[in-house]
Amino acid sequence: MTAPALVLGIESSCDELAAAVVRDGSEILASRVREQVDVHAPYGGVVPELASRDHVRGVSAVAEAALAQAGVTPESLSAVAATAGPGLVGSLLVGLSFGKALAFRLGVPFVGVHHLEGHLISAELADARLVPPYVGLVVSGGHTALYRVDSRAARAVLLGQTRDDAVGEAFDKVAKLLGLPYPGGPALSRVAGSGDPAAVAFPRPLAGEPGYDFSYSGLKTAVLREVERRRPLGEQDVADLAASFEAAAIDVLVARARRALRDEGIGRLAVVGGVAANRRLRERMAEAAKADGFLAVFPPREFCTDNAVMVAAAGARMLASGVRHALDLEAFSRRPLGSAVPEPSR
Ligand code: KG4
Ligand code: ZN
């Protein structure tokens, strides 16, 4: 089956609300993202109820803006896709309900998309050489996991994941410890640029252990101890601690990805999710790819963080393979890929 002509995608799983229009499964006609930095900045982290309330205020305007940018009317849409999970349920329900209501009104098919399938599809869209089998490293505020993708991203097999904090969460928490502005990950990465990554030899959690799991809470605690030891922190302390933390956090990601590729005998890697926007992760993984001879694909930065292009494109693929979801599809807060959104239900 061919991809449906025009799919509107909606993403609202956390603090970003996004809408996009994709033609024929891969051509991006519009992509809009409404961020909530100002809403959550006073609290130093995402407040779920405030996120969903802001989504309620913004959802129709963001969808309209995407349609206007694409130059298409709602009536010309072939289908609607929305993220069904994982994520904050209150946030998810806004985009999901809006998407279902629009599909109902237009009488077109609806599909609910797994957020992580969307992230992986961002990499597939970025480089046509990224075809299964490949290894997917998902690194975001909510996830740190390695998957093996044999056929479709939706059927990916989990190889390992974090036992505690996600790597993006660790970036955000360490940024807060260092007194950096919200959102922490990008701010930490910026100041790390003027620090010495070898200033403090932070632990590389689980480095000596077999397998593909991750752990970031111990690293975060090690940074806290060093912060307390050095207080009051000068500008150079902050830069050095940021650079040393970043080096440790990234080392583990690169080492685990290399191991998975080697053990699985696979030569292609996708690195996706918000932390894939990190410059030093991109550099270090590119060095490893050159040394070991694998293909490392990172989506363009704007499609690393949450967006709706990935939802529309993933939805288009599901629709092309005959998947439709009934309008009673529920949101889910947690579910690994592979046991993805129920399919098919027509
Ligand atoms: O994929 P995403 O937008 O949302 C989730 O699904 O979680 O990822 C957001 C996460 C945040 O933790 C943010 O701090 C992190 O990605 N992030 C970064 C960078 N840009 C975003 N972490 C490190 N370096 C960056 N440049
Ligand atoms: Zn995400």
Coordinates of C-alpha atoms and ligand atoms in Angstrom, one line a residue:
M1 CA 0.0 0.0 0.0
T2 CA 1.2 3.5 -0.6
A3 CA 1.5 6.2 2.0
P4 CA -1.5 8.4 2.4
A5 CA -1.2 11.7 0.7
L6 CA -1.6 14.2 3.5
V7 CA -1.2 13.3 7.2
L8 CA -1.6 15.8 10.0
G9 CA 0.5 14.7 13.0
I10 CA 0.0 16.0 16.6
E11 CA 2.4 15.5 19.5
S12 CA 1.6 16.5 23.1
S13 CA 3.3 13.9 25.2
C14 CA 5.2 16.2 27.5
D15 CA 5.8 20.0 27.5
E16 CA 6.0 20.6 23.8
L17 CA 2.8 20.8 21.7
A18 CA 3.5 20.3 18.0
A19 CA 1.6 19.8 14.8
A20 CA 3.0 18.9 11.3
V21 CA 1.8 18.0 7.9
V22 CA 3.6 15.4 5.9
R23 CA 2.9 14.4 2.3
D24 CA 3.4 10.9 0.9
G25 CA 5.0 9.7 4.2
S26 CA 8.2 11.8 4.1
E27 CA 7.8 15.2 2.5
I28 CA 7.6 17.8 5.3
L29 CA 5.0 20.5 4.3
A30 CA 4.8 22.1 7.8
S31 CA 6.2 21.8 11.3
R32 CA 5.1 23.9 14.2
V33 CA 6.2 23.6 17.9
R34 CA 4.8 25.5 20.8
E35 CA 7.2 25.4 23.7
Q36 CA 6.4 26.0 27.4
V37 CA 9.7 27.2 28.7
D38 CA 8.1 30.2 30.4
V39 CA 5.4 28.1 32.0
H40 CA 7.8 25.7 33.7
A41 CA 10.9 27.9 34.2
P42 CA 9.8 29.3 37.6
Y43 CA 9.6 25.6 38.9
G44 CA 12.8 24.4 37.3
G45 CA 11.1 21.4 35.7
V46 CA 7.9 20.3 33.9
V47 CA 4.8 20.6 36.1
P48 CA 2.4 18.1 34.5
E49 CA -0.9 19.9 35.2
L50 CA 0.4 23.2 33.9
A51 CA 1.7 21.4 30.7
S52 CA -1.7 19.9 29.9
R53 CA -3.6 23.1 30.7
D54 CA -1.3 25.0 28.3
H55 CA -1.8 22.3 25.7
V56 CA -5.6 22.8 26.0
R57 CA -5.1 26.5 25.3
G58 CA -2.8 26.0 22.4
V59 CA -3.8 22.9 20.5
S60 CA -6.2 24.3 17.9
A61 CA -4.0 27.3 17.1
V62 CA -0.9 25.0 16.6
A63 CA -2.9 22.7 14.3
E64 CA -4.3 25.6 12.4
A65 CA -0.8 27.2 12.0
A66 CA 0.5 23.9 10.6
L67 CA -2.3 23.6 8.1
A68 CA -1.7 27.3 7.1
Q69 CA 2.0 26.8 6.7
A70 CA 1.4 23.7 4.6
G71 CA -1.2 25.7 2.5
V72 CA -3.8 22.9 2.9
T73 CA -7.4 22.9 4.3
P74 CA -8.5 20.4 6.9
E75 CA -10.8 18.9 4.3
S76 CA -7.8 17.9 2.1
L77 CA -6.3 15.8 4.9
S78 CA -6.2 12.0 4.2
A79 CA -5.6 11.0 7.9
V80 CA -4.8 12.2 11.4
A81 CA -2.1 10.8 13.6
A82 CA -1.4 11.7 17.3
T83 CA 1.0 10.4 19.9
A84 CA -0.8 7.9 22.2
G85 CA 2.1 7.4 24.6
P86 CA 4.4 7.0 26.4
G87 CA 4.3 10.3 28.3
L88 CA 2.3 12.4 30.7
V89 CA -1.2 11.2 30.4
G90 CA -2.8 14.6 31.0
S91 CA -0.7 16.0 28.2
L92 CA -1.2 13.1 25.9
L93 CA -4.9 13.3 26.2
V94 CA -5.1 16.8 24.8
G95 CA -3.4 16.0 21.4
L96 CA -4.9 12.5 21.3
S97 CA -8.5 13.8 21.9
F98 CA -8.0 16.7 19.5
G99 CA -6.7 14.4 16.8
K100 CA -9.5 11.9 17.2
A101 CA -12.2 14.6 17.2
L102 CA -10.7 16.1 14.0
A103 CA -10.6 12.6 12.3
F104 CA -14.2 12.0 13.4
R105 CA -15.3 15.4 12.0
L106 CA -13.5 14.8 8.7
G107 CA -14.4 11.2 8.4
V108 CA -10.8 10.2 7.8
P109 CA -8.7 7.4 9.4
F110 CA -7.0 8.0 12.7
V111 CA -3.8 6.3 14.2
G112 CA -2.2 6.6 17.6
V113 CA 1.6 6.7 17.4
H114 CA 4.2 5.4 19.9
H115 CA 6.4 8.4 20.8
L116 CA 9.6 6.4 20.5
E117 CA 8.7 5.0 17.1
G118 CA 8.3 8.6 16.1
H119 CA 11.8 9.4 17.3
L120 CA 13.3 6.5 15.4
I121 CA 11.5 7.4 12.3
S122 CA 13.1 10.9 12.5
A123 CA 16.4 9.2 11.9
E124 CA 15.0 7.0 9.1
L125 CA 13.8 10.2 7.4
A126 CA 17.2 11.9 7.9
D127 CA 19.2 9.2 6.0
A128 CA 17.9 6.7 3.5
R129 CA 20.8 4.4 4.3
L130 CA 19.3 3.7 7.7
V131 CA 17.3 0.6 7.0
P132 CA 16.6 -2.4 9.3
P133 CA 18.4 -4.1 10.9
Y134 CA 19.8 -1.2 12.9
V135 CA 20.4 -0.4 16.5
G136 CA 18.4 2.6 18.0
L137 CA 19.8 4.6 20.9
V138 CA 16.9 6.6 22.4
V139 CA 18.2 9.4 24.6
S140 CA 15.7 11.9 26.0
G141 CA 14.3 13.5 29.1
G142 CA 12.2 10.4 29.8
H143 CA 14.1 7.5 28.1
T144 CA 17.6 6.0 27.8
A145 CA 17.4 2.8 25.9
L146 CA 19.0 0.6 23.2
Y147 CA 16.7 -1.2 20.8
R148 CA 17.3 -3.6 17.9
V149 CA 15.1 -2.8 15.0
D150 CA 14.7 -5.8 12.7
S151 CA 11.8 -4.8 10.6
R152 CA 9.7 -1.8 11.6
A153 CA 10.6 0.6 14.4
A154 CA 7.3 -0.2 16.0
R155 CA 8.4 -3.8 16.5
A156 CA 11.8 -2.9 18.0
V157 CA 13.3 -5.3 20.6
L158 CA 14.5 -3.7 23.8
L159 CA 18.2 -4.5 24.5
G160 CA 18.7 -2.4 27.6
Q161 CA 17.6 0.7 29.3
T162 CA 18.2 2.9 32.3
R163 CA 17.7 1.5 35.7
D164 CA 17.0 4.9 37.2
D165 CA 17.2 8.4 35.7
A166 CA 17.1 9.1 32.0
V167 CA 20.2 10.8 30.6
G168 CA 18.3 14.0 29.6
E169 CA 16.8 14.0 33.2
A170 CA 20.4 13.8 34.5
F171 CA 21.5 16.7 32.3
D172 CA 18.5 18.7 33.6
K173 CA 19.1 17.9 37.3
V174 CA 22.9 18.5 37.1
A175 CA 22.2 21.8 35.4
K176 CA 20.0 22.8 38.3
L177 CA 22.7 21.8 40.8
L178 CA 25.1 24.0 38.9
G179 CA 22.6 26.9 39.1
L180 CA 22.1 27.0 35.3
P181 CA 18.8 28.3 33.8
Y182 CA 16.0 26.0 32.7
P183 CA 15.8 24.1 30.4
G184 CA 19.0 22.6 31.8
G185 CA 20.3 20.2 29.1
P186 CA 21.1 22.8 26.4
A187 CA 22.4 25.3 29.0
L188 CA 24.7 22.7 30.5
S189 CA 26.1 21.8 27.1
R190 CA 26.8 25.5 26.3
V191 CA 28.8 26.2 29.5
A192 CA 30.6 22.8 29.1
G193 CA 32.2 24.2 26.0
S194 CA 34.5 26.4 28.1
G195 CA 35.2 23.7 30.7
D196 CA 37.8 21.0 31.0
P197 CA 36.2 17.5 30.6
A198 CA 39.1 16.0 32.4
A199 CA 38.8 18.3 35.5
V200 CA 36.9 15.7 37.5
A201 CA 37.0 11.9 36.8
F202 CA 33.4 11.2 37.4
P203 CA 32.4 7.5 37.4
R204 CA 31.2 5.8 34.2
P205 CA 28.2 4.0 35.7
L206 CA 28.0 0.2 35.0
A207 CA 31.0 0.5 32.7
G208 CA 32.5 -2.8 33.9
E209 CA 29.2 -4.7 33.7
P210 CA 28.0 -6.8 30.8
G211 CA 24.8 -6.0 29.0
Y212 CA 23.2 -2.8 27.8
D213 CA 21.7 -1.1 30.8
F214 CA 22.4 2.4 31.9
S215 CA 22.3 4.2 35.3
Y216 CA 22.6 7.9 35.8
S217 CA 21.5 8.5 39.4
G218 CA 25.0 7.7 40.8
L219 CA 26.7 10.1 38.4
K220 CA 24.3 12.8 39.5
T221 CA 25.1 12.2 43.1
A222 CA 28.9 12.3 42.4
V223 CA 28.4 15.7 40.8
L224 CA 26.4 16.8 43.9
R225 CA 29.3 15.7 46.2
E226 CA 31.8 17.6 44.0
V227 CA 29.6 20.7 44.0
E228 CA 29.4 20.6 47.8
R229 CA 33.1 20.2 48.1
R230 CA 33.8 23.2 45.9
R231 CA 31.2 25.6 47.1
P232 CA 31.0 28.5 46.5
L233 CA 31.3 27.7 42.8
G234 CA 33.1 30.1 40.5
E235 CA 32.4 30.4 36.8
Q236 CA 35.3 28.1 35.9
D237 CA 34.1 25.5 38.5
V238 CA 30.7 25.4 36.8
A239 CA 32.2 25.0 33.4
D240 CA 34.6 22.3 34.5
L241 CA 31.9 20.3 36.4
A242 CA 29.5 20.6 33.4
A243 CA 32.2 19.5 31.0
S244 CA 33.3 16.6 33.2
F245 CA 29.7 15.4 33.8
E246 CA 28.9 15.7 30.1
A247 CA 32.0 13.6 29.2
A248 CA 31.0 10.9 31.6
A249 CA 27.4 10.8 30.6
I250 CA 28.3 10.6 26.9
D251 CA 31.1 8.1 27.3
V252 CA 28.6 5.5 28.6
L253 CA 26.2 6.1 25.7
V254 CA 28.9 5.7 23.2
A255 CA 30.4 2.6 24.9
R256 CA 27.0 0.9 25.2
A257 CA 26.0 1.6 21.6
R258 CA 29.3 0.3 20.3
R259 CA 28.9 -2.9 22.3
A260 CA 25.4 -3.5 21.0
L261 CA 26.5 -2.9 17.4
R262 CA 29.4 -5.3 17.8
D263 CA 27.4 -8.0 19.7
E264 CA 24.5 -7.9 17.3
G265 CA 26.7 -7.7 14.2
I266 CA 24.9 -4.6 12.9
G267 CA 26.6 -1.7 11.1
R268 CA 23.9 0.9 11.4
L269 CA 23.0 3.1 14.4
A270 CA 20.2 5.7 14.9
V271 CA 20.7 8.2 17.8
V272 CA 17.4 9.9 18.6
G273 CA 15.6 12.0 21.2
G274 CA 16.4 15.4 22.8
V275 CA 19.9 14.5 23.9
A276 CA 20.8 13.5 20.4
A277 CA 20.9 17.3 19.8
N278 CA 24.0 17.4 22.0
R279 CA 27.1 18.5 20.1
R280 CA 29.6 16.5 22.0
L281 CA 27.5 13.3 21.7
R282 CA 27.3 13.8 18.0
E283 CA 31.1 14.3 17.8
R284 CA 32.1 11.4 20.0
M285 CA 29.7 9.0 18.2
A286 CA 31.0 10.2 14.8
E287 CA 34.5 9.3 16.0
A288 CA 33.4 5.9 17.2
A289 CA 31.6 5.3 13.9
K290 CA 34.7 6.1 12.0
A291 CA 36.9 3.9 14.2
D292 CA 34.5 0.9 14.1
G293 CA 33.2 1.4 10.6
F294 CA 29.5 1.8 11.4
L295 CA 26.9 4.3 10.1
A296 CA 25.7 6.7 12.8
V297 CA 22.6 8.7 11.9
F298 CA 21.4 11.7 13.9
P299 CA 18.2 13.5 12.9
P300 CA 18.7 17.3 12.2
R301 CA 18.7 19.0 15.6
E302 CA 15.2 20.4 15.3
F303 CA 13.9 16.9 14.9
C304 CA 15.8 15.5 17.8
T305 CA 13.6 17.2 20.4
D306 CA 9.9 16.5 20.4
N307 CA 8.1 17.5 17.2
A308 CA 5.1 16.3 15.1
V309 CA 6.8 15.5 11.9
M310 CA 7.9 12.3 13.4
V311 CA 4.4 11.5 14.5
A312 CA 2.9 12.3 11.0
A313 CA 5.6 10.2 9.3
A314 CA 5.2 7.3 11.7
G315 CA 1.4 7.5 11.3
A316 CA 1.7 7.5 7.5
R317 CA 3.7 4.3 7.7
M318 CA 1.2 2.6 9.9
L319 CA -1.6 3.7 7.7
A320 CA 0.3 2.4 4.6
S321 CA 0.5 -1.0 6.3
G322 CA -3.2 -1.1 6.9
V323 CA -3.3 0.0 10.6
R324 CA -6.3 2.1 11.7
H325 CA -7.2 2.8 15.3
A326 CA -10.7 3.0 16.6
L327 CA -11.7 6.3 18.3
D328 CA -11.7 4.7 21.7
L329 CA -7.9 4.3 21.7
E330 CA -6.5 5.2 25.1
A331 CA -3.4 7.2 26.1
F332 CA -0.7 5.2 27.9
S333 CA 2.0 6.5 30.2
R334 CA 4.6 3.6 29.8
R335 CA 5.0 0.9 27.3
P336 CA 8.2 -0.2 25.5
L337 CA 8.4 -0.3 21.8
G338 CA 7.7 -3.7 20.4
S339 CA 4.5 -4.0 22.4
A340 CA 3.5 -0.8 20.7
V341 CA 0.1 0.9 20.2
P342 CA -2.4 -1.9 19.6
E343 CA -2.7 -2.8 16.0
P344 CA -4.5 -3.3 13.8
S345 CA -7.9 -2.3 14.8
R346 CA -10.1 -1.0 12.1
Ligands
KG4_1 O1 12.9 14.2 23.2 P1 12.7 15.3 24.2 O2 12.4 16.7 23.5 O3 11.6 15.1 25.2 C1 11.4 13.8 25.8 O4 10.7 13.0 25.1 O5 11.9 13.7 26.9 O6 14.0 15.5 25.1 C2 14.2 16.5 26.0 C3 15.5 16.3 26.8 C4 15.6 17.2 28.0 O7 16.0 16.4 29.1 C5 16.7 18.1 27.5 O8 17.5 18.7 28.6 C6 17.6 17.3 26.6 O9 16.6 16.5 25.9 N1 18.4 18.0 25.7 C7 19.7 18.1 25.7 C8 20.2 18.9 24.7 N2 19.0 19.4 24.1 C9 18.0 18.8 24.7 N3 20.6 17.4 26.5 C10 21.9 17.7 26.3 N4 22.4 18.5 25.4 C11 21.6 19.2 24.5 N5 22.1 20.0 23.6
ZN2 ZN 10.7 12.7 23.0

